[in-house]
PDB file of C-alpha atoms and ligand atoms in Angstrom:
ATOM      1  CA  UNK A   1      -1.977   8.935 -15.269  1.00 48.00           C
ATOM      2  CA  UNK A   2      -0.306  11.174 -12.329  1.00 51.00           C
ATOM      3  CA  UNK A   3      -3.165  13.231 -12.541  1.00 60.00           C
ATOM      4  CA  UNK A   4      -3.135  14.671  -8.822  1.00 63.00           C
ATOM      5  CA  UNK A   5      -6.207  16.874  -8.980  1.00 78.00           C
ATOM      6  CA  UNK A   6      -8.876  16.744  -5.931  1.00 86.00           C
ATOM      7  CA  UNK A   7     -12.148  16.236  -6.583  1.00 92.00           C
ATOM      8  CA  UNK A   8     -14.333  18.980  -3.347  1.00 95.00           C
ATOM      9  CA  UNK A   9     -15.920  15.922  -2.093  1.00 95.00           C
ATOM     10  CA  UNK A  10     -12.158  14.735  -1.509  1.00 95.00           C
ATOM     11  CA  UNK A  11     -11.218  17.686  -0.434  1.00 96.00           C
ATOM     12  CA  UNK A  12     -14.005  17.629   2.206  1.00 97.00           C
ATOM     13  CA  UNK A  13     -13.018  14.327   3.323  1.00 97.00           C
ATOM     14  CA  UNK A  14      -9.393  15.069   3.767  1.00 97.00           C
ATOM     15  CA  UNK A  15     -10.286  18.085   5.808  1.00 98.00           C
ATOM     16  CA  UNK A  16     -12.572  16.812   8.108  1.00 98.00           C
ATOM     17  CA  UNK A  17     -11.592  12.948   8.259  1.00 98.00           C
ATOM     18  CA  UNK A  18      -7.915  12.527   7.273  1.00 98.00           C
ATOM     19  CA  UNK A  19      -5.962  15.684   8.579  1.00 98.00           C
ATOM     20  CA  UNK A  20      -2.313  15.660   7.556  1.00 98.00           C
ATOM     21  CA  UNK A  21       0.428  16.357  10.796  1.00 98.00           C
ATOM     22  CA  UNK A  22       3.727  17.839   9.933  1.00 98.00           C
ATOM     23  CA  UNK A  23       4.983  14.270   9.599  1.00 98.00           C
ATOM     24  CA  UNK A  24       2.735  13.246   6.948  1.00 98.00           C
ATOM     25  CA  UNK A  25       3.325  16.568   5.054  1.00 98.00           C
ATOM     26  CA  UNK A  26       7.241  15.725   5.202  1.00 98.00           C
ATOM     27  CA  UNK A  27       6.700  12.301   3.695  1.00 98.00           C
ATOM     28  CA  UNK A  28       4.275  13.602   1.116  1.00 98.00           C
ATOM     29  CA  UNK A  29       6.356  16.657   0.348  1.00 98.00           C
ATOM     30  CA  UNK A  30       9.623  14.772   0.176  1.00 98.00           C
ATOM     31  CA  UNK A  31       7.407  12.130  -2.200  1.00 98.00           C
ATOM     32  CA  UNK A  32       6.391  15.138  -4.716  1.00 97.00           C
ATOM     33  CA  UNK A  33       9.554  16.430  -4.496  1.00 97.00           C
ATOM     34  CA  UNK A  34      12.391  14.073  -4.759  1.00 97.00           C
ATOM     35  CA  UNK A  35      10.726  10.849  -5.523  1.00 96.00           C
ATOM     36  CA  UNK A  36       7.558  10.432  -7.060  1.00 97.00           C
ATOM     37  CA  UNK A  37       4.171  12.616  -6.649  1.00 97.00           C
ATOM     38  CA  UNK A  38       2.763   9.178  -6.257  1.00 97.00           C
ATOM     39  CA  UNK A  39       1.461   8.274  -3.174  1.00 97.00           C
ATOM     40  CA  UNK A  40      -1.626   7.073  -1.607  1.00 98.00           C
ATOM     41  CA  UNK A  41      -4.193  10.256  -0.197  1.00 97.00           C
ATOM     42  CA  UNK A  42      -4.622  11.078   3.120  1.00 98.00           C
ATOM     43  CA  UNK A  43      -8.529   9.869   2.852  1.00 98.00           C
ATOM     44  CA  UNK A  44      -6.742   6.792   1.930  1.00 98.00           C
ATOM     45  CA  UNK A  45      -4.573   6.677   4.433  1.00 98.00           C
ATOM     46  CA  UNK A  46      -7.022   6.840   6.652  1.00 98.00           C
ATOM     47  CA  UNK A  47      -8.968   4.059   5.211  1.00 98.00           C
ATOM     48  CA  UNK A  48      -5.893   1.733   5.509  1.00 98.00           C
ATOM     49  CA  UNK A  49      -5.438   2.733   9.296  1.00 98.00           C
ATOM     50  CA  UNK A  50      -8.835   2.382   9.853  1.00 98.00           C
ATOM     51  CA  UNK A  51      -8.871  -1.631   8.310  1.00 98.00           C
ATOM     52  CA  UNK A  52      -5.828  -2.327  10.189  1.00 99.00           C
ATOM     53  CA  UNK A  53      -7.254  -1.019  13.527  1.00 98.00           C
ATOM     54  CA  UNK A  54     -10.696  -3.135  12.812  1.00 98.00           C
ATOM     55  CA  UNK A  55      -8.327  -6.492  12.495  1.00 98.00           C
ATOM     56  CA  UNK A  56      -6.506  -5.422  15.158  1.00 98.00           C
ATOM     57  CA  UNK A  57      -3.050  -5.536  13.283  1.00 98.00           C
ATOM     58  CA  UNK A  58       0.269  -6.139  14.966  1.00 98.00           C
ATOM     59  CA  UNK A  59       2.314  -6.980  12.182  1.00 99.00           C
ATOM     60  CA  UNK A  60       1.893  -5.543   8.865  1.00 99.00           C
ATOM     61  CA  UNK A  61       3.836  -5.570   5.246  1.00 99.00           C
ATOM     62  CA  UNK A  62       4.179  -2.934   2.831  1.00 99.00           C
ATOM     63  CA  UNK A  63       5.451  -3.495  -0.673  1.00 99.00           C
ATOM     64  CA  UNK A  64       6.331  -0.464  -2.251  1.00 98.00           C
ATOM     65  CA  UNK A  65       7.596   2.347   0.844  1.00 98.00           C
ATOM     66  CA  UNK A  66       8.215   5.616  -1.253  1.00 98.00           C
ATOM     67  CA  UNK A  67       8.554   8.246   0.654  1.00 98.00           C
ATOM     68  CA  UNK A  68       6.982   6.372   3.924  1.00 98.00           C
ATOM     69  CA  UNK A  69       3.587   8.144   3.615  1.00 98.00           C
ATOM     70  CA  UNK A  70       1.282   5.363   3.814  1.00 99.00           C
ATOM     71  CA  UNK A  71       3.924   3.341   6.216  1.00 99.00           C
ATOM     72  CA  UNK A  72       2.574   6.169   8.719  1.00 99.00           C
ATOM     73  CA  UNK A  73      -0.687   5.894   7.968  1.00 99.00           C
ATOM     74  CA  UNK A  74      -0.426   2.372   9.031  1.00 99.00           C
ATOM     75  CA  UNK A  75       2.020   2.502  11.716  1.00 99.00           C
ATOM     76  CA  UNK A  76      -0.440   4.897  13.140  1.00 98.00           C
ATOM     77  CA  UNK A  77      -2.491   2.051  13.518  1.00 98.00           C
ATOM     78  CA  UNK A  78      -0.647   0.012  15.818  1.00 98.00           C
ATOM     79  CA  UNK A  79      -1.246   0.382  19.786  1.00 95.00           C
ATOM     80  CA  UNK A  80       1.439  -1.257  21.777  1.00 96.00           C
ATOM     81  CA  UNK A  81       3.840  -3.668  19.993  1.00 97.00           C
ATOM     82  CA  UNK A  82       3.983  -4.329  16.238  1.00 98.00           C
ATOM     83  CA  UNK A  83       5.712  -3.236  13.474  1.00 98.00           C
ATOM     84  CA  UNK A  84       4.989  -2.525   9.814  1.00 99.00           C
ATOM     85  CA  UNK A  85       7.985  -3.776   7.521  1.00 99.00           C
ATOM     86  CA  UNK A  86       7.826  -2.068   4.764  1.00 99.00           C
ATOM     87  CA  UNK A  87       9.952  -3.283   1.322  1.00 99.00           C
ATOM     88  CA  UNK A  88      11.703  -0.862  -1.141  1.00 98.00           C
ATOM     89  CA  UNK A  89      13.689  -1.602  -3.896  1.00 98.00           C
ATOM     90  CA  UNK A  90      14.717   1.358  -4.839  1.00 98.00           C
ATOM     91  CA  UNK A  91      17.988   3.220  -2.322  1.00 98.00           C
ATOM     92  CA  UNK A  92      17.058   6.206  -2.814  1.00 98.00           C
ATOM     93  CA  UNK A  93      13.374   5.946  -1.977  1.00 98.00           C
ATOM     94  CA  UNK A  94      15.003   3.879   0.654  1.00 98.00           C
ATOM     95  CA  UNK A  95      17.055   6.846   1.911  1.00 98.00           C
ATOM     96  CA  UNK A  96      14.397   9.474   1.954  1.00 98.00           C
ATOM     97  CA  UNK A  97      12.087   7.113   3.911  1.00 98.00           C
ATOM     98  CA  UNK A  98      14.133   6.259   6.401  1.00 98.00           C
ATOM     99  CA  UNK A  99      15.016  10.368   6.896  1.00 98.00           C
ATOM    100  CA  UNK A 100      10.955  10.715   7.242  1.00 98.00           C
ATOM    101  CA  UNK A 101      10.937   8.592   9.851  1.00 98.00           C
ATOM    102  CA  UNK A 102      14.254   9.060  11.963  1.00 98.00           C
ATOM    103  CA  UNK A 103      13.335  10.648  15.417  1.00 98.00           C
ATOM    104  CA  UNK A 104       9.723  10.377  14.592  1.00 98.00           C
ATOM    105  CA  UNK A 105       6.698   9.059  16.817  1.00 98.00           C
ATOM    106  CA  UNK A 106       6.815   5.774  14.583  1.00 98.00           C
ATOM    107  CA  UNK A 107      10.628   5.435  13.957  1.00 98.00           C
ATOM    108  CA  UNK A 108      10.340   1.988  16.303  1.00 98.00           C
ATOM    109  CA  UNK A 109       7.424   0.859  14.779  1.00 98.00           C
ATOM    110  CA  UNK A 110       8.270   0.621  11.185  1.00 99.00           C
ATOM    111  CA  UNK A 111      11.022  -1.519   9.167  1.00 98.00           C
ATOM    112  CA  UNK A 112      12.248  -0.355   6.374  1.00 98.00           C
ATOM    113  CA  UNK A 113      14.017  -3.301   3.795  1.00 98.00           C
ATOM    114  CA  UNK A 114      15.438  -2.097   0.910  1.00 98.00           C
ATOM    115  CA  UNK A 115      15.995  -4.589  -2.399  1.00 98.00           C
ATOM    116  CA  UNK A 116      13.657  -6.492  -4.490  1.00 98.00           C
ATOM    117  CA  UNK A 117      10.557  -7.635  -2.471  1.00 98.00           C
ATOM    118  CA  UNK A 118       9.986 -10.685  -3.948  1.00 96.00           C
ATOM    119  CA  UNK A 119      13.401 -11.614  -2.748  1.00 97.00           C
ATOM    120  CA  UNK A 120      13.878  -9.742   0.514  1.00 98.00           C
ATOM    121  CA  UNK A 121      10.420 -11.055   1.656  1.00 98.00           C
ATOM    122  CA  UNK A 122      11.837 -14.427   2.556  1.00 98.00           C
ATOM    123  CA  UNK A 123      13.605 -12.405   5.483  1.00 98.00           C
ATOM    124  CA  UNK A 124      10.510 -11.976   7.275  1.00 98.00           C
ATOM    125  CA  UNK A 125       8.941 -15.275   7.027  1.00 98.00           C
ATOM    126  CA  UNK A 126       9.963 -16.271  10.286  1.00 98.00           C
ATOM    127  CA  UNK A 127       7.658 -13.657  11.756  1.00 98.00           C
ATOM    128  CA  UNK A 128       4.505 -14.735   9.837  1.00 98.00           C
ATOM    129  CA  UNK A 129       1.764 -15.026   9.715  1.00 98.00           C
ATOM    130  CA  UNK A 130       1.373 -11.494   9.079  1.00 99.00           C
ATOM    131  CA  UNK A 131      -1.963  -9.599   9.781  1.00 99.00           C
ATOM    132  CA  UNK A 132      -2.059  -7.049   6.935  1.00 99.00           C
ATOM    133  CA  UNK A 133      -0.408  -6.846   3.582  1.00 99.00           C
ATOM    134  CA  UNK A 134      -0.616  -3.279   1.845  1.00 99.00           C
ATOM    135  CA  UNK A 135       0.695  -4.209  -2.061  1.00 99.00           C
ATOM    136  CA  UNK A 136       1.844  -1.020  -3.932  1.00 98.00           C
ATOM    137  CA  UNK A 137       4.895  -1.642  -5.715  1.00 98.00           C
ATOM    138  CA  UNK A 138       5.360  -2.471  -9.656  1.00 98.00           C
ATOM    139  CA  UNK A 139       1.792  -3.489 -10.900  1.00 98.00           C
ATOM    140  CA  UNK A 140       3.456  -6.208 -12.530  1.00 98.00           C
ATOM    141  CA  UNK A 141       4.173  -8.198  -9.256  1.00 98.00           C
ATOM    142  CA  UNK A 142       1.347  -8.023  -8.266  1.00 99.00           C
ATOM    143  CA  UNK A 143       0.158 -11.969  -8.503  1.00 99.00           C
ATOM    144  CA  UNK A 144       4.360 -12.841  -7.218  1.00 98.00           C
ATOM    145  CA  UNK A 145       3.230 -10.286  -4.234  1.00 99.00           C
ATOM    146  CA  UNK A 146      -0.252 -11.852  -3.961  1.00 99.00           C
ATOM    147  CA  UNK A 147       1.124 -15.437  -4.263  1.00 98.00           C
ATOM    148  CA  UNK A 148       3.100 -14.127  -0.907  1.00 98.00           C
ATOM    149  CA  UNK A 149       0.222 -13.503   0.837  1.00 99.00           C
ATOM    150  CA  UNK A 150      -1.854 -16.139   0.294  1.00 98.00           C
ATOM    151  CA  UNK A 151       1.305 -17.813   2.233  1.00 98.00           C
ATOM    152  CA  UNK A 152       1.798 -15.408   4.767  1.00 99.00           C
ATOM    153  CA  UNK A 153      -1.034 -13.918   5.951  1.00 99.00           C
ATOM    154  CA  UNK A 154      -3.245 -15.290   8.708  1.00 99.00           C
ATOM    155  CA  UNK A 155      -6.785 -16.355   8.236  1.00 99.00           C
ATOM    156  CA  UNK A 156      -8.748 -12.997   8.641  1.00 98.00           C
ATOM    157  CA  UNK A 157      -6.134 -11.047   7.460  1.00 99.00           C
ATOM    158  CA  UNK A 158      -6.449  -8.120   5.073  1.00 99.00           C
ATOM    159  CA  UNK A 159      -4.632  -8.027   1.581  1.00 99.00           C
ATOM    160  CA  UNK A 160      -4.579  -4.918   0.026  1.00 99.00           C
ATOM    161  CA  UNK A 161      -3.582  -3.490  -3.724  1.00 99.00           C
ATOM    162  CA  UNK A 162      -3.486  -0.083  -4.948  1.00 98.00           C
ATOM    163  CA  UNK A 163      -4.418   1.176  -8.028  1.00 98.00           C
ATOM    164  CA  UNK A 164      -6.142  -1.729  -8.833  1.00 98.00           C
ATOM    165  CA  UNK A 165      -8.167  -0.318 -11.666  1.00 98.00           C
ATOM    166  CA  UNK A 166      -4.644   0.376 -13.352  1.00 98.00           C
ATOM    167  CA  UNK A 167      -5.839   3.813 -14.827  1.00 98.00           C
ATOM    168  CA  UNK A 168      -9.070   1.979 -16.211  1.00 98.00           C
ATOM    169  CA  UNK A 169      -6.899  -0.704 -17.921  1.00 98.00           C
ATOM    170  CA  UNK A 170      -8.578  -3.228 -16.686  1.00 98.00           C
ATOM    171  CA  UNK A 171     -11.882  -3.110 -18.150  1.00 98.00           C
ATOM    172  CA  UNK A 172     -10.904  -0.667 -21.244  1.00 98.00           C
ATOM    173  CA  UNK A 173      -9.589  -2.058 -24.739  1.00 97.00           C
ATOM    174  CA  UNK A 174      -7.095   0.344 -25.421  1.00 97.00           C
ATOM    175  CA  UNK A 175      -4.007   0.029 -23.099  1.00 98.00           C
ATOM    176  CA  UNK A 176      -4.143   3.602 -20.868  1.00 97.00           C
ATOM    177  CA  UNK A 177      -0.608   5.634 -21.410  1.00 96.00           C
ATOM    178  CA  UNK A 178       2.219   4.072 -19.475  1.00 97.00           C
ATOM    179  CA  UNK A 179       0.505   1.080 -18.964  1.00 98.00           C
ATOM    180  CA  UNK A 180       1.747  -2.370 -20.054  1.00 98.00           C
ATOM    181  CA  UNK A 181      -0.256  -4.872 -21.652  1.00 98.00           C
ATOM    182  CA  UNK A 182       1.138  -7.349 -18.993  1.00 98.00           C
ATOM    183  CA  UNK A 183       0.503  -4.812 -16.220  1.00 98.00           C
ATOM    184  CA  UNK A 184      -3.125  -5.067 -17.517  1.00 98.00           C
ATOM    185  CA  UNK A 185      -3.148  -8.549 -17.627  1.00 98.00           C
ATOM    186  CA  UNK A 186      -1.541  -9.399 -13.879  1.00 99.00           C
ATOM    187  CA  UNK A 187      -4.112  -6.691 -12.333  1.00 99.00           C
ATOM    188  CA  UNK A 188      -6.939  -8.488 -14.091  1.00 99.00           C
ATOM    189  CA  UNK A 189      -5.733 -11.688 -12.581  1.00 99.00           C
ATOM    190  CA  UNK A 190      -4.998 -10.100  -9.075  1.00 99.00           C
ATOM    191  CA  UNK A 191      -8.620  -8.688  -9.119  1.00 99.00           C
ATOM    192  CA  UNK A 192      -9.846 -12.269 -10.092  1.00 99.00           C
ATOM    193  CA  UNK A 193      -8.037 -14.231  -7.845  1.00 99.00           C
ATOM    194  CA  UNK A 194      -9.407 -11.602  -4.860  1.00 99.00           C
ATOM    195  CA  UNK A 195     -13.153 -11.601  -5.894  1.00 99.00           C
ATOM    196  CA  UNK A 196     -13.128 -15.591  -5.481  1.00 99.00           C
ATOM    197  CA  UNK A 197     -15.774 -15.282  -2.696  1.00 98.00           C
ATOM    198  CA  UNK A 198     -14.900 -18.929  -2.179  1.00 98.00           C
ATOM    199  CA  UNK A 199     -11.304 -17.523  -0.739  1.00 98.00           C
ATOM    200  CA  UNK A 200     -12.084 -13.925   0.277  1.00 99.00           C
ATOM    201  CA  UNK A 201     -14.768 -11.607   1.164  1.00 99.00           C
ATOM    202  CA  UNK A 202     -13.527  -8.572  -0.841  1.00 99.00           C
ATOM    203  CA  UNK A 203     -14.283  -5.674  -2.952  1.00 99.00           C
ATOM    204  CA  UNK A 204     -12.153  -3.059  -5.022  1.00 98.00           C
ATOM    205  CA  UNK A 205     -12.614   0.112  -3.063  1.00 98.00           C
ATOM    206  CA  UNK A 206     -13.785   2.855  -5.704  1.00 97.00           C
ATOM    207  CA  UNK A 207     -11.263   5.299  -4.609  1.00 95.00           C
ATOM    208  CA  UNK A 208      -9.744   7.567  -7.239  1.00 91.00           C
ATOM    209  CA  UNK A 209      -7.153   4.381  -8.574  1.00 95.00           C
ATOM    210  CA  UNK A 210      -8.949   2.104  -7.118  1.00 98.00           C
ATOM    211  CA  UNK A 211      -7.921  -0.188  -4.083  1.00 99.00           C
ATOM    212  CA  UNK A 212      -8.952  -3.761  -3.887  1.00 99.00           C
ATOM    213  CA  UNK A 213     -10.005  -4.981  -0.319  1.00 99.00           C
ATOM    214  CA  UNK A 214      -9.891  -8.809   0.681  1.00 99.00           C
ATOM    215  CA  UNK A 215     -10.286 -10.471   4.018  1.00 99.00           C
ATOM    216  CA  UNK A 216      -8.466 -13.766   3.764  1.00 99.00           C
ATOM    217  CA  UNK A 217     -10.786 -16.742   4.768  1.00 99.00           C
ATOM    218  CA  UNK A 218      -8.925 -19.744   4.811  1.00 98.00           C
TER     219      UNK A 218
HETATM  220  C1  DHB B 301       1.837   4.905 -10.277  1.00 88.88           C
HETATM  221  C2  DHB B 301       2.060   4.018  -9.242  1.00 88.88           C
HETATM  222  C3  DHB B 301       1.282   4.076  -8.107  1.00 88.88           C
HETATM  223  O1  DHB B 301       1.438   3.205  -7.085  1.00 88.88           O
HETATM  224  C4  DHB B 301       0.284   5.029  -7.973  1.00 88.88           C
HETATM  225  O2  DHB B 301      -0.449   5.040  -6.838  1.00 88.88           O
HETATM  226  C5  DHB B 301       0.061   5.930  -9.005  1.00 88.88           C
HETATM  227  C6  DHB B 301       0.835   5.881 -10.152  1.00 88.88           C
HETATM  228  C7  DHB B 301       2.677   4.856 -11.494  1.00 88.88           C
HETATM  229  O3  DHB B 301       3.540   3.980 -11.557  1.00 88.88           O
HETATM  230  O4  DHB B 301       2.470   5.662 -12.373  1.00 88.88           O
HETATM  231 MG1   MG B 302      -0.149   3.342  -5.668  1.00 88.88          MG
END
């Protein structure tokens, strides 16, 4: 399920598309090291700065910070004013990403809450709509984290999930290791909900997990 091995077309990518500053390698080395080996890939990364620079994001949420990796990524993204706050629940992911980030060249442009998101996101409300959310937290939130952003996020926004193909879950009878039968049954709705072209124009991203892409239409 943590399977971290790159494919050489990956490989390729990262190299010529998605190079990795000493930042980045901090947050991804303090991610495999002290938290989880987790985190998004640099070629998706890239992607996720690359959306958020199309909509021209200004304010952007995270749910799910880690070790900060992707919160640069996105951060990245942002010319002038804006901020990406990012949500964390647990302190001592909390901790490390905030020590990524201190004295860096996005320090003022990310916001880093710690506690459970689908409390600690009423704190922001007063700052939406939001641009761009970027779900990857606890699969099972999901649909609370979706239900969020169908609130929250302006018309044309982006809403984004991770691993959306929950290790193959979703279309395979036999629950993948470490995956929940409720994990499998919120990402099946999340993916639903998003593929309403009615609501969204979206499409899950075949990356390596899987990433589920919706522009918001209404
Ligand atoms: C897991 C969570 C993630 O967000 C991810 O990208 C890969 C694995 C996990 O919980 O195992
Ligand atoms: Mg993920």
């Amino acid at each position: 399920m943590r399977n971290k091995e790159v494919s050489r077309d990956i490989q390729y990518i990262k190299d010529t598309f998605a190079k990795e500053d000493n930042l980045l390698k901090k947050a991804n080395d303090y991610s495999i090291n002290q938290a989880l080996p987790i985190n998004i890939g640099a070629e998706e990364g890239k992607i996720l700065q690359i959306l958020a620079s199309m909509i021209n994001a200004k304010k952007i949420v995270e749910i799910g910070t880690l070790s900060a990796y992707s919160t640069i990524w996105l951060a990245r993204s942002i010319e002038g004013k804006g901020k990406v706050y990012s949500f964390e629940k647990n302190p001592e992911y909390y901790k490390l990403a905030k020590e990524v980030i201190l004295n860096s060249d996005v320090e003022d442009k990310i916001k880093i809450i710690q506690g459970e998101a689908s409390q600690s996101l009423k704190e922001i409300e007063d700052k939406a709509p939001f641009d761009m959310v970027f779900i990857d937290a606890d699969k099972i939130g999901y649909c609370k984290y979706l239900d969020w952003a169908e609130r929250n996020i302006r018309k044309g926004g982006l809403i984004i999930g991770d691993n959306s193909l929950l290790f193959g879950a979703v279309y395979k009878d036999q629950l993948p290791e470490g995956v929940s039968k409720l994990a499998k049954e919120v990402m099946i709705d999340f993916n639903n909900r998003l593929s309403d072209n009615s609501k969204y124009k979206s499409i899950l991203l075949p990356t390596k997990e899987g990433m589920t892409i919706a522009i918001k239409l209404f």
